[in-house]
PDB file of C-alpha atoms in Angstrom:
ATOM      1  CA  GLY A   1     -45.360 -92.561   4.082  1.00 61.00           C
ATOM      2  CA  THR A   2     -45.347 -88.317   4.065  1.00 69.00           C
ATOM      3  CA  ILE A   3     -42.657 -86.520   4.478  1.00 66.00           C
ATOM      4  CA  PRO A   4     -42.972 -84.433   7.847  1.00 62.00           C
ATOM      5  CA  SER A   5     -42.976 -80.588   7.246  1.00 59.00           C
ATOM      6  CA  THR A   6     -39.338 -78.742   8.327  1.00 52.00           C
ATOM      7  CA  ASP A   7     -39.362 -75.981  10.088  1.00 49.00           C
ATOM      8  CA  LEU A   8     -36.248 -74.156   9.424  1.00 45.00           C
ATOM      9  CA  ALA A   9     -34.964 -72.220  12.528  1.00 44.00           C
ATOM     10  CA  ILE A  10     -33.534 -68.753  11.211  1.00 46.00           C
ATOM     11  CA  PRO A  11     -34.580 -65.884  13.578  1.00 52.00           C
ATOM     12  CA  PHE A  12     -35.933 -62.797  12.432  1.00 50.00           C
ATOM     13  CA  PHE A  13     -35.394 -59.650  13.760  1.00 62.00           C
ATOM     14  CA  GLY A  14     -36.465 -56.553  13.297  1.00 81.00           C
ATOM     15  CA  TYR A  15     -35.155 -53.003  14.146  1.00 85.00           C
ATOM     16  CA  LYS A  16     -35.724 -49.213  14.287  1.00 87.00           C
ATOM     17  CA  SER A  17     -33.735 -46.025  13.614  1.00 89.00           C
ATOM     18  CA  HIS A  18     -34.934 -43.282  15.892  1.00 90.00           C
ATOM     19  CA  ILE A  19     -33.351 -39.902  15.499  1.00 91.00           C
ATOM     20  CA  SER A  20     -32.889 -36.397  16.139  1.00 90.00           C
ATOM     21  CA  ILE A  21     -31.686 -34.172  13.494  1.00 90.00           C
ATOM     22  CA  ASP A  22     -30.527 -30.488  13.425  1.00 87.00           C
ATOM     23  CA  ARG A  23     -33.268 -28.404  11.715  1.00 80.00           C
ATOM     24  CA  LYS A  24     -30.855 -26.043   9.615  1.00 84.00           C
ATOM     25  CA  PHE A  25     -28.174 -28.376   8.547  1.00 90.00           C
ATOM     26  CA  ARG A  26     -30.291 -31.533   8.851  1.00 91.00           C
ATOM     27  CA  LEU A  27     -27.271 -33.609  10.615  1.00 93.00           C
ATOM     28  CA  ILE A  28     -27.537 -36.732  12.323  1.00 94.00           C
ATOM     29  CA  ARG A  29     -27.360 -35.324  16.487  1.00 92.00           C
ATOM     30  CA  LYS A  30     -28.574 -38.168  18.188  1.00 92.00           C
ATOM     31  CA  TRP A  31     -30.144 -41.455  17.611  1.00 93.00           C
ATOM     32  CA  LYS A  32     -31.206 -44.792  19.074  1.00 92.00           C
ATOM     33  CA  THR A  33     -31.675 -48.377  17.681  1.00 90.00           C
ATOM     34  CA  THR A  34     -34.497 -50.361  19.165  1.00 88.00           C
ATOM     35  CA  ASP A  35     -35.696 -53.634  18.168  1.00 85.00           C
ATOM     36  CA  ALA A  36     -39.502 -53.034  16.258  1.00 83.00           C
ATOM     37  CA  ALA A  37     -41.595 -54.265  19.052  1.00 81.00           C
ATOM     38  CA  ALA A  38     -40.284 -51.922  20.611  1.00 81.00           C
ATOM     39  CA  SER A  39     -42.690 -48.980  21.358  1.00 82.00           C
ATOM     40  CA  ASP A  40     -41.522 -45.234  19.298  1.00 83.00           C
ATOM     41  CA  GLY A  41     -43.092 -43.222  21.626  1.00 84.00           C
ATOM     42  CA  ALA A  42     -41.053 -43.763  24.710  1.00 84.00           C
ATOM     43  CA  ARG A  43     -37.889 -43.351  22.666  1.00 86.00           C
ATOM     44  CA  LEU A  44     -38.630 -39.678  22.719  1.00 86.00           C
ATOM     45  CA  ARG A  45     -38.225 -39.828  26.053  1.00 88.00           C
ATOM     46  CA  GLU A  46     -34.543 -41.683  26.299  1.00 88.00           C
ATOM     47  CA  GLY A  47     -31.942 -38.873  25.701  1.00 85.00           C
ATOM     48  CA  LEU A  48     -33.225 -38.239  21.945  1.00 88.00           C
ATOM     49  CA  LEU A  49     -33.861 -34.540  22.792  1.00 87.00           C
ATOM     50  CA  ASP A  50     -31.283 -31.917  22.443  1.00 81.00           C
ATOM     51  CA  ARG A  51     -31.581 -28.915  24.409  1.00 80.00           C
ATOM     52  CA  SER A  52     -28.263 -27.572  22.536  1.00 81.00           C
ATOM     53  CA  ASN A  53     -30.104 -28.172  19.482  1.00 78.00           C
ATOM     54  CA  THR A  54     -30.839 -25.084  17.358  1.00 71.00           C
ATOM     55  CA  ALA A  55     -34.289 -25.192  17.733  1.00 78.00           C
ATOM     56  CA  SER A  56     -36.918 -25.991  20.800  1.00 85.00           C
ATOM     57  CA  ASP A  57     -39.568 -27.210  18.534  1.00 89.00           C
ATOM     58  CA  VAL A  58     -40.030 -31.251  18.133  1.00 89.00           C
ATOM     59  CA  TRP A  59     -41.562 -32.248  14.887  1.00 88.00           C
ATOM     60  CA  ALA A  60     -42.719 -36.218  15.347  1.00 88.00           C
ATOM     61  CA  ASP A  61     -44.684 -38.616  13.897  1.00 88.00           C
ATOM     62  CA  THR A  62     -48.362 -39.828  15.545  1.00 89.00           C
ATOM     63  CA  ALA A  63     -45.648 -42.723  17.128  1.00 87.00           C
ATOM     64  CA  TYR A  64     -44.461 -40.500  19.774  1.00 89.00           C
ATOM     65  CA  LEU A  65     -48.060 -38.210  20.647  1.00 91.00           C
ATOM     66  CA  SER A  66     -48.624 -39.467  24.173  1.00 91.00           C
ATOM     67  CA  LYS A  67     -49.712 -37.523  27.607  1.00 93.00           C
ATOM     68  CA  ALA A  68     -45.777 -38.682  28.916  1.00 92.00           C
ATOM     69  CA  ASN A  69     -44.299 -37.072  26.418  1.00 92.00           C
ATOM     70  CA  GLU A  70     -46.150 -34.063  25.538  1.00 93.00           C
ATOM     71  CA  ASP A  71     -46.137 -33.470  29.994  1.00 94.00           C
ATOM     72  CA  PHE A  72     -41.907 -34.818  29.339  1.00 93.00           C
ATOM     73  CA  MET A  73     -41.880 -31.743  26.413  1.00 93.00           C
ATOM     74  CA  GLU A  74     -43.027 -28.944  28.457  1.00 94.00           C
ATOM     75  CA  LYS A  75     -41.389 -29.509  31.773  1.00 94.00           C
ATOM     76  CA  HIS A  76     -38.036 -29.073  29.827  1.00 92.00           C
ATOM     77  CA  GLY A  77     -39.056 -26.557  27.676  1.00 92.00           C
ATOM     78  CA  PHE A  78     -39.373 -28.274  24.499  1.00 92.00           C
ATOM     79  CA  VAL A  79     -42.600 -27.122  22.004  1.00 92.00           C
ATOM     80  CA  SER A  80     -44.614 -30.213  20.620  1.00 91.00           C
ATOM     81  CA  LYS A  81     -45.027 -30.285  16.791  1.00 92.00           C
ATOM     82  CA  VAL A  82     -45.970 -33.788  17.031  1.00 92.00           C
ATOM     83  CA  HIS A  83     -48.323 -35.075  14.159  1.00 90.00           C
ATOM     84  CA  ARG A  84     -52.202 -35.643  15.724  1.00 91.00           C
ATOM     85  CA  LYS A  85     -54.081 -38.364  15.347  1.00 89.00           C
ATOM     86  CA  LYS A  86     -57.134 -38.704  13.182  1.00 87.00           C
ATOM     87  CA  PRO A  87     -60.330 -39.569  15.488  1.00 87.00           C
ATOM     88  CA  HIS A  88     -61.487 -42.908  15.738  1.00 89.00           C
ATOM     89  CA  LEU A  89     -64.505 -43.720  13.060  1.00 91.00           C
ATOM     90  CA  LYS A  90     -64.820 -39.929  13.054  1.00 91.00           C
ATOM     91  CA  PRO A  91     -63.607 -37.827   9.607  1.00 92.00           C
ATOM     92  CA  MET A  92     -60.318 -35.600  10.610  1.00 91.00           C
ATOM     93  CA  PRO A  93     -61.166 -32.189  11.888  1.00 91.00           C
ATOM     94  CA  ARG A  94     -60.552 -29.997   8.182  1.00 94.00           C
ATOM     95  CA  HIS A  95     -57.667 -27.792  11.590  1.00 93.00           C
ATOM     96  CA  ILE A  96     -56.173 -30.903  12.532  1.00 92.00           C
ATOM     97  CA  GLN A  97     -55.701 -31.874   8.944  1.00 92.00           C
ATOM     98  CA  LYS A  98     -53.885 -28.125   7.731  1.00 94.00           C
ATOM     99  CA  SER A  99     -52.025 -28.447  11.192  1.00 92.00           C
ATOM    100  CA  ASN A 100     -50.218 -31.680   9.753  1.00 92.00           C
ATOM    101  CA  ALA A 101     -49.942 -30.565   6.516  1.00 92.00           C
ATOM    102  CA  GLY A 102     -47.537 -27.877   7.859  1.00 91.00           C
ATOM    103  CA  LYS A 103     -46.217 -29.895  10.359  1.00 90.00           C
ATOM    104  CA  SER A 104     -45.167 -32.560   7.239  1.00 90.00           C
ATOM    105  CA  VAL A 105     -43.165 -30.478   5.176  1.00 88.00           C
ATOM    106  CA  ILE A 106     -40.456 -29.979   8.305  1.00 87.00           C
ATOM    107  CA  ARG A 107     -41.062 -33.585   9.841  1.00 86.00           C
ATOM    108  CA  SER A 108     -40.376 -35.053   5.678  1.00 86.00           C
ATOM    109  CA  ARG A 109     -36.190 -33.830   6.519  1.00 84.00           C
ATOM    110  CA  VAL A 110     -36.141 -36.719   8.550  1.00 85.00           C
ATOM    111  CA  GLU A 111     -37.565 -39.337   6.432  1.00 87.00           C
ATOM    112  CA  HIS A 112     -35.304 -38.115   3.157  1.00 90.00           C
ATOM    113  CA  VAL A 113     -32.440 -39.302   5.992  1.00 90.00           C
ATOM    114  CA  PHE A 114     -33.885 -42.337   6.156  1.00 88.00           C
ATOM    115  CA  ALA A 115     -34.256 -42.406   2.322  1.00 89.00           C
ATOM    116  CA  ASP A 116     -31.119 -41.649   1.884  1.00 88.00           C
ATOM    117  CA  GLN A 117     -29.672 -44.121   3.982  1.00 86.00           C
ATOM    118  CA  LYS A 118     -31.237 -46.774   2.431  1.00 85.00           C
ATOM    119  CA  SER A 119     -30.521 -45.827  -1.053  1.00 84.00           C
ATOM    120  CA  GLN A 120     -27.253 -44.130  -1.013  1.00 77.00           C
ATOM    121  CA  THR A 121     -25.755 -46.654   1.399  1.00 72.00           C
ATOM    122  CA  GLY A 122     -27.497 -49.456   0.968  1.00 74.00           C
ATOM    123  CA  LEU A 123     -28.672 -49.688   4.516  1.00 75.00           C
ATOM    124  CA  PHE A 124     -30.789 -53.112   5.071  1.00 74.00           C
ATOM    125  CA  ILE A 125     -30.099 -54.441   8.227  1.00 76.00           C
ATOM    126  CA  ARG A 126     -29.261 -57.959   8.116  1.00 74.00           C
ATOM    127  CA  THR A 127     -27.793 -58.911  11.294  1.00 77.00           C
ATOM    128  CA  VAL A 128     -29.483 -60.976  15.002  1.00 76.00           C
ATOM    129  CA  GLY A 129     -28.600 -58.920  17.885  1.00 81.00           C
ATOM    130  CA  ILE A 130     -29.490 -55.286  18.629  1.00 84.00           C
ATOM    131  CA  THR A 131     -25.583 -54.626  19.437  1.00 87.00           C
ATOM    132  CA  ARG A 132     -25.099 -55.596  15.572  1.00 87.00           C
ATOM    133  CA  ALA A 133     -27.653 -53.969  14.231  1.00 86.00           C
ATOM    134  CA  THR A 134     -26.903 -50.474  17.015  1.00 90.00           C
ATOM    135  CA  MET A 135     -23.389 -51.049  15.365  1.00 91.00           C
ATOM    136  CA  ARG A 136     -24.415 -51.314  11.738  1.00 89.00           C
ATOM    137  CA  ILE A 137     -26.855 -47.921  12.108  1.00 90.00           C
ATOM    138  CA  GLY A 138     -24.413 -46.662  13.898  1.00 93.00           C
ATOM    139  CA  LEU A 139     -22.093 -46.527  11.222  1.00 92.00           C
ATOM    140  CA  ALA A 140     -24.630 -45.390   8.901  1.00 91.00           C
ATOM    141  CA  ASN A 141     -25.518 -42.656  10.732  1.00 94.00           C
ATOM    142  CA  ILE A 142     -21.633 -41.758  10.487  1.00 95.00           C
ATOM    143  CA  VAL A 143     -21.423 -41.972   7.205  1.00 93.00           C
ATOM    144  CA  TYR A 144     -24.716 -40.105   6.115  1.00 94.00           C
ATOM    145  CA  ASN A 145     -23.353 -36.896   8.365  1.00 96.00           C
ATOM    146  CA  MET A 146     -19.964 -37.518   6.538  1.00 96.00           C
ATOM    147  CA  ARG A 147     -21.753 -36.976   3.552  1.00 94.00           C
ATOM    148  CA  ARG A 148     -23.934 -34.739   4.477  1.00 95.00           C
ATOM    149  CA  PHE A 149     -21.042 -32.297   5.512  1.00 96.00           C
ATOM    150  CA  LEU A 150     -19.134 -32.683   3.002  1.00 96.00           C
ATOM    151  CA  LEU A 151     -22.063 -31.684   0.460  1.00 95.00           C
ATOM    152  CA  LEU A 152     -22.562 -28.298   3.121  1.00 96.00           C
ATOM    153  CA  GLU A 153     -18.672 -27.528   2.694  1.00 95.00           C
ATOM    154  CA  ARG A 154     -19.089 -27.647  -1.726  1.00 94.00           C
ATOM    155  CA  ILE A 155     -22.475 -25.434  -1.003  1.00 92.00           C
ATOM    156  CA  ASN A 156     -20.470 -22.831   1.329  1.00 91.00           C
ATOM    157  CA  ALA A 157     -17.508 -23.066  -0.953  1.00 92.00           C
ATOM    158  CA  ILE A 158     -20.279 -21.807  -3.952  1.00 88.00           C
ATOM    159  CA  ALA A 159     -21.914 -19.017  -1.997  1.00 73.00           C
TER     160      ALA A 159
END
């Protein structure tokens, strides 16, 4: 006979880290961990934005673009600098393309935080359960902020 195929019962979960950083010092001010299936857009309205930040501009990628988010930001005094999406089956208009390019310069600072966490701390979440993933991502954020603070102190000492 034939041997029946075996299904491995190893669950795999993906997680996302949503962060809000200080534009001037690039320190993580607020963060949230979600499962990978959760929509990115709603996280913006769940406490990521901070009125005491150094600026009221919100720089985010197209995943955070929605009417609800735009209304929320306007109501709470934030200025939307969210990337605009390319129209479906049409070329990107030149003015939107230029606007997105300018926004990318600022938004890349957030991506540098994620790159630093992956390269310097080897952040790779291999846990089952949102609680453990939240703890691991939270610790990685604390380590990042400590390393960033030490760098800022060194820069200040040299200047």
